[in-house]
Coordinates of C-alpha atoms (C1' of nucleotides) in Angstrom, one line a residue:
Chain A
M1074 CA 130.5 122.3 125.4
S1075 CA 132.3 119.0 125.7
S1076 CA 131.4 115.9 123.8
E1077 CA 130.6 114.4 127.1
K1078 CA 127.5 116.6 127.1
A1079 CA 126.5 115.4 123.7
K1080 CA 126.8 111.8 124.9
N1081 CA 124.5 112.5 127.8
I1082 CA 122.0 114.2 125.7
F1083 CA 121.9 111.2 123.4
T1084 CA 121.7 108.6 126.1
D1085 CA 119.1 110.6 127.9
Y1086 CA 117.1 110.7 124.8
L1087 CA 117.4 107.0 124.3
S1088 CA 116.2 106.1 127.8
K1089 CA 113.4 108.6 127.7
K1090 CA 112.1 107.0 124.5
G1091 CA 112.7 103.4 125.8
L1092 CA 115.4 102.8 123.2
R1093 CA 118.4 100.6 123.8
N1094 CA 122.1 101.1 124.2
T1095 CA 123.8 98.9 121.6
W1096 CA 127.5 98.9 120.8
Q1097 CA 126.7 100.0 117.2
R1098 CA 124.8 103.0 118.5
L1099 CA 127.5 104.0 120.9
S1100 CA 130.3 103.4 118.4
I1101 CA 128.5 105.5 115.7
L1102 CA 128.1 108.3 118.2
D1103 CA 131.7 108.2 119.4
T1104 CA 133.0 108.1 115.8
F1105 CA 130.8 111.0 114.9
L1106 CA 131.9 113.1 117.9
S1107 CA 135.5 112.5 117.3
S1108 CA 135.3 113.2 113.6
G1109 CA 135.4 117.0 114.1
G1110 CA 132.2 117.6 112.2
H1111 CA 131.1 118.1 108.5
I1112 CA 131.0 114.4 107.9
T1113 CA 128.7 112.7 105.4
A1114 CA 126.6 109.6 106.2
D1115 CA 128.9 107.5 104.0
E1116 CA 132.1 108.9 105.5
L1117 CA 130.8 108.1 109.0
Y1118 CA 129.8 104.6 107.8
N1119 CA 133.3 103.9 106.5
A1120 CA 134.9 105.3 109.7
V1121 CA 132.9 103.1 111.9
K1122 CA 133.5 100.2 109.5
R1123 CA 137.2 100.5 110.1
K1124 CA 136.7 99.5 113.7
H1125 CA 133.8 97.2 113.3
S1126 CA 133.7 95.7 109.8
D1127 CA 130.3 94.2 110.4
I1128 CA 128.4 97.4 110.7
G1129 CA 125.6 98.1 108.2
S1130 CA 125.1 101.4 106.4
A1131 CA 121.4 101.3 107.2
T1132 CA 122.3 101.3 110.9
V1133 CA 124.4 104.4 110.4
H1134 CA 121.5 106.1 108.7
R1135 CA 119.1 105.1 111.4
N1136 CA 121.3 106.4 114.1
L1137 CA 122.2 109.6 112.3
K1138 CA 118.5 110.3 112.1
L1139 CA 118.2 109.7 115.9
M1140 CA 121.1 112.0 116.6
S1141 CA 119.5 114.7 114.5
E1142 CA 116.2 114.2 116.3
C1143 CA 117.7 114.8 119.7
G1144 CA 119.9 117.7 118.5
V1145 CA 123.3 116.2 118.8
A1146 CA 123.8 116.3 115.1
D1147 CA 122.8 119.0 112.6
E1148 CA 122.0 118.4 109.0
I1149 CA 123.7 120.9 106.7
K1150 CA 123.6 121.1 103.0
I1151 CA 126.0 123.3 101.2
G1152 CA 125.1 124.3 97.6
N1153 CA 124.6 121.3 95.4
K1154 CA 126.8 119.1 97.4
K1155 CA 126.0 116.2 99.6
T1156 CA 124.3 116.5 102.9
R1157 CA 126.7 116.6 105.8
Y1158 CA 126.2 116.2 109.5
E1159 CA 127.8 118.5 112.0
Q1160 CA 128.3 118.1 115.7
K1161 CA 126.2 120.5 117.6
Y1162 CA 128.2 120.1 120.9
G1163 CA 131.8 119.6 121.3
H1164 CA 133.2 122.5 119.3
G1165 CA 130.7 125.3 119.9
H1166 CA 128.2 126.9 117.7
H1167 CA 129.4 128.7 114.7
D1168 CA 128.3 130.0 111.3
H1169 CA 129.9 129.3 108.0
L1170 CA 131.6 131.3 105.3
I1171 CA 131.7 129.1 102.2
C1172 CA 133.8 129.9 99.2
T1173 CA 131.8 129.6 96.0
K1174 CA 134.9 129.0 94.0
C1175 CA 137.0 126.5 95.9
G1176 CA 134.4 125.2 98.4
K1177 CA 136.5 126.2 101.4
F1178 CA 134.7 126.3 104.8
I1179 CA 135.5 128.9 107.4
E1180 CA 133.8 128.6 110.7
V1181 CA 133.0 131.9 112.4
H1182 CA 131.2 133.1 115.4
N1183 CA 129.6 136.4 116.3
D1184 CA 127.7 137.0 119.5
K1185 CA 126.0 140.2 118.2
I1186 CA 124.4 138.3 115.3
E1187 CA 123.4 135.5 117.6
R1188 CA 121.6 137.9 119.9
L1189 CA 119.9 139.8 117.0
Q1190 CA 118.7 136.5 115.6
E1191 CA 117.0 135.8 118.9
K1192 CA 115.4 139.2 118.9
L1193 CA 114.2 138.7 115.4
A1194 CA 112.6 135.4 116.3
E1195 CA 110.9 136.7 119.3
A1196 CA 109.5 139.7 117.4
N1197 CA 107.7 137.2 115.3
D1198 CA 106.2 135.2 118.2
F1199 CA 108.7 132.5 117.5
I1200 CA 110.7 130.5 120.0
P1201 CA 114.1 129.9 118.5
Q1202 CA 115.8 126.6 119.1
R1203 CA 118.7 126.6 116.7
H1204 CA 119.8 128.3 113.5
K1205 CA 122.0 128.1 110.5
L1206 CA 123.8 130.9 108.9
E1207 CA 125.8 130.4 105.7
I1208 CA 127.5 133.2 103.9
Y1209 CA 128.6 132.5 100.4
G1210 CA 131.3 134.4 98.7
L1211 CA 135.0 134.4 97.8
C1212 CA 137.7 133.5 100.2
K1213 CA 141.1 135.2 100.5
K1214 CA 142.8 133.1 97.9
C1215 CA 140.0 133.1 95.3
K1216 CA 139.1 136.8 95.3
Chain B
M1020 CA 113.8 143.8 92.5
S1021 CA 111.4 142.9 89.8
S1022 CA 111.2 139.5 88.2
E1023 CA 112.1 141.4 85.0
K1024 CA 115.5 141.7 86.4
A1025 CA 115.7 138.0 87.1
K1026 CA 114.7 137.3 83.5
N1027 CA 117.4 139.6 82.2
I1028 CA 120.1 137.9 84.4
F1029 CA 119.0 134.6 83.1
T1030 CA 119.0 135.5 79.4
D1031 CA 122.3 137.4 79.7
Y1032 CA 123.8 134.3 81.3
L1033 CA 122.5 132.2 78.4
S1034 CA 123.8 134.4 75.7
K1035 CA 127.2 134.8 77.4
K1036 CA 127.5 131.1 77.5
G1037 CA 126.3 130.6 74.0
L1038 CA 123.2 128.8 75.2
R1039 CA 119.8 128.9 73.5
N1040 CA 116.4 130.4 74.2
T1041 CA 113.9 127.5 73.9
W1042 CA 110.3 127.8 74.9
Q1043 CA 110.8 125.2 77.5
R1044 CA 113.6 127.2 79.1
L1045 CA 111.5 130.4 79.2
S1046 CA 108.4 128.7 80.3
I1047 CA 110.2 127.0 83.2
L1048 CA 111.7 130.4 84.2
D1049 CA 108.4 132.2 84.0
T1050 CA 106.6 129.5 86.0
F1051 CA 109.3 129.6 88.6
L1052 CA 109.2 133.4 88.9
S1053 CA 105.4 133.5 89.2
S1054 CA 105.4 130.7 91.7
G1055 CA 106.3 132.9 94.7
G1056 CA 109.2 130.8 95.8
H1057 CA 109.8 127.7 97.9
I1058 CA 109.0 125.3 95.1
T1059 CA 110.4 121.9 94.7
A1060 CA 111.7 120.5 91.4
D1061 CA 108.7 118.3 91.1
E1062 CA 106.2 121.0 91.9
L1063 CA 107.7 123.2 89.2
Y1064 CA 107.7 120.3 86.8
N1065 CA 104.0 119.8 87.4
A1066 CA 103.2 123.5 87.2
V1067 CA 104.9 123.7 83.8
K1068 CA 103.3 120.5 82.7
R1069 CA 99.8 122.1 83.2
K1070 CA 100.6 124.5 80.4
H1071 CA 102.8 122.3 78.3
S1072 CA 102.0 118.6 78.8
D1073 CA 104.9 117.5 76.8
I1074 CA 107.6 118.9 79.1
G1075 CA 110.1 116.4 80.6
S1076 CA 111.2 116.4 84.2
A1077 CA 114.8 116.1 83.1
T1078 CA 114.5 119.4 81.3
V1079 CA 113.1 121.1 84.5
H1080 CA 116.1 119.7 86.5
R1081 CA 118.6 120.9 83.8
N1082 CA 117.2 124.4 83.8
L1083 CA 116.8 124.6 87.6
K1084 CA 120.5 123.9 87.7
L1085 CA 121.1 126.6 85.2
M1086 CA 119.0 129.0 87.2
S1087 CA 121.0 128.2 90.3
E1088 CA 124.3 128.7 88.5
C1089 CA 123.4 132.2 87.4
G1090 CA 121.9 133.2 90.8
V1091 CA 118.3 133.5 89.8
A1092 CA 117.3 130.6 92.0
D1093 CA 118.7 129.5 95.3
E1094 CA 118.7 126.0 96.7
I1095 CA 117.4 125.7 100.2
K1096 CA 117.0 122.6 102.2
I1097 CA 114.9 122.7 105.4
G1098 CA 115.6 120.0 107.9
N1099 CA 115.0 116.5 106.5
K1100 CA 112.6 117.7 103.9
K1101 CA 112.9 118.0 100.2
T1102 CA 115.2 120.5 98.5
R1103 CA 113.3 123.6 97.5
Y1104 CA 114.2 126.4 95.2
E1105 CA 113.6 130.0 96.0
Q1106 CA 113.5 133.0 93.8
K1107 CA 116.4 135.3 94.5
Y1108 CA 114.9 138.3 92.8
G1109 CA 111.3 139.3 92.6
H1110 CA 110.3 139.4 96.2
G1111 CA 113.4 140.7 98.0
H1112 CA 115.9 139.0 100.2
H1113 CA 114.7 137.5 103.4
D1114 CA 115.6 135.0 106.0
H1115 CA 113.5 132.2 107.3
L1116 CA 111.9 131.2 110.6
I1117 CA 111.0 127.6 110.3
C1118 CA 108.7 125.8 112.7
T1119 CA 110.2 122.5 113.7
K1120 CA 106.8 121.1 114.6
C1121 CA 104.4 122.1 111.8
G1122 CA 106.9 123.1 109.1
K1123 CA 105.6 126.6 108.8
F1124 CA 107.8 129.1 107.0
I1125 CA 107.9 132.7 108.1
E1126 CA 109.9 135.2 105.9
V1127 CA 111.6 137.9 107.8
H1128 CA 114.1 140.7 107.1
N1129 CA 116.4 142.6 109.3
D1130 CA 118.9 145.1 108.0
K1131 CA 121.0 145.1 111.1
I1132 CA 121.7 141.4 110.7
E1133 CA 122.4 141.9 107.0
R1134 CA 125.0 144.5 107.8
L1135 CA 126.6 142.5 110.6
Q1136 CA 126.9 139.6 108.3
E1137 CA 128.8 141.7 105.8
K1138 CA 131.2 142.9 108.5
L1139 CA 131.7 139.3 109.7
A1140 CA 132.6 138.2 106.2
E1141 CA 135.0 141.1 105.7
A1142 CA 136.7 140.5 109.0
N1143 CA 137.6 137.1 107.7
D1144 CA 139.0 138.4 104.3
F1145 CA 136.0 137.1 102.6
I1146 CA 133.9 138.8 99.9
P1147 CA 130.3 138.0 100.6
Q1148 CA 128.0 137.3 97.7
R1149 CA 124.9 135.9 99.2
H1150 CA 123.8 134.3 102.4
K1151 CA 121.2 132.1 103.9
L1152 CA 119.9 132.4 107.4
E1153 CA 117.4 129.9 108.8
I1154 CA 116.2 130.0 112.4
Y1155 CA 114.5 126.8 113.6
G1156 CA 112.0 126.9 116.5
L1157 CA 108.4 126.8 117.4
C1158 CA 105.8 129.1 115.8
K1159 CA 103.0 131.0 117.6
K1160 CA 100.6 128.1 117.2
C1161 CA 102.9 125.3 118.2
K1162 CA 104.6 126.8 121.2
Chain C
dT1189 C1' 110.8 86.5 127.3
dT1190 C1' 109.7 90.4 125.0
dT1191 C1' 110.5 94.0 121.9
dA1192 C1' 113.8 97.0 119.8
dG1193 C1' 118.0 96.8 116.9
dT1194 C1' 120.8 94.9 113.3
dG1195 C1' 122.6 93.3 108.7
dC1196 C1' 121.4 92.3 104.4
dA1197 C1' 119.3 93.0 100.2
dA1198 C1' 115.6 94.9 97.9
dA1199 C1' 112.8 98.9 97.1
dG1200 C1' 112.3 103.9 96.8
dG1201 C1' 112.7 108.6 95.5
dC1202 C1' 114.8 112.0 93.3
dT1203 C1' 118.5 113.5 90.1
dT1204 C1' 121.5 112.8 86.2
dT1205 C1' 122.8 110.8 81.8
dG1206 C1' 122.8 108.6 77.1
dC1207 C1' 120.7 108.7 73.0
dA1208 C1' 118.3 109.9 68.7
dG1209 C1' 115.5 113.2 66.9
dA1210 C1' 114.1 118.2 67.1
dT1211 C1' 115.3 123.0 67.1
dG1212 C1' 117.6 127.5 67.8
dT1213 C1' 121.1 130.5 65.6
Chain D
dA557 C1' 124.6 123.2 58.8
dC558 C1' 125.7 122.2 63.2
dA559 C1' 125.9 122.4 68.0
dT560 C1' 122.7 122.7 71.7
dC561 C1' 118.1 121.0 73.7
dT562 C1' 114.7 118.0 74.5
dG563 C1' 111.9 113.8 75.9
dC564 C1' 112.2 109.4 77.1
dA565 C1' 113.9 105.8 79.5
dA566 C1' 117.7 103.8 81.8
dA567 C1' 121.1 104.4 85.2
dG568 C1' 122.9 106.4 89.5
dC569 C1' 123.1 107.6 94.1
dC570 C1' 121.9 107.9 98.5
dT571 C1' 118.3 106.7 101.9
dT572 C1' 114.6 103.9 103.6
dT573 C1' 112.3 99.6 104.4
dG574 C1' 111.0 94.5 105.0
dC575 C1' 112.5 90.5 107.0
dA576 C1' 114.5 87.0 109.8
dC577 C1' 117.7 86.9 113.3
dT578 C1' 120.1 88.8 117.4
dA579 C1' 120.4 90.9 121.7
dA580 C1' 119.2 94.5 125.2
dA581 C1' 116.4 94.9 129.4

DNA sequence: TTTAGTGCAAAGGCTTTGCAGATGT
DNA sequence: ACATCTGCAAAGCCTTTGCACTAAA
């Protein structure tokens, strides 16, 4: 899925809710989409600030919330560390292997697991929308 | 796995690290283990306070951290909501179905997925220790 | 023109820390 | 004895909110 799609989802969401297209909003979205994912609110704020020094951190938070609401961004929290936001479109869905020693992130994907998760949800009278799988352990280097 | 096991893991961890057995520590552990899981730091603080009115919230936080370190408790964060702590031993491993509308938690378990996760980790030169699977969607009532 | 959005700064909410006294070992 | 723990209160850190102003539509 391209980041074009994410942009459309976001702008559709805005117009559906009667919200407005401000340059701040679009700049935050663009910066987020080109960040490659796993960014914190503060990192995003600073990245946007580099281009537009007069952006406020509250605005970044407000829009990050909006982006989570419409599904363009996903909140992920790894262990005790800070909340990070990940792109949902633009580099495909994936799960995470997280090294408990060095903190390394490995992104993985497995269709079988995806399908089993859907089955599991349906078996419980549940309509799955999205999911999060994190496997903690030791990476190649640390084991 | 019984909560006896969790207790042993905790006390072993303490003695290994030269830490002490205080009544606060044991009371926090007991309360946590008998809570059934999915408790917030604040809820745990209040639960312990009912028995021992002179407990401090800092102590609960310090010990919750300790419990996470040794693997007796697991931090889980659901959506935008508060961080909750879950027992790792005492009521078996399970994954979560989380309703994005009403916030309902459903605990599920599927051996096939568990095994696939292990394979996935191993295929990436990764030694899995534990994992977290959350499926977000709509529950029976909300769909 | 109307109403949402923004920046700023203040307020919140939860977690962590510093400290002096208490307490395991 | 002596190093760890604890409770308290203060400090931190990030997020949210109130307000007056700005700017989409």
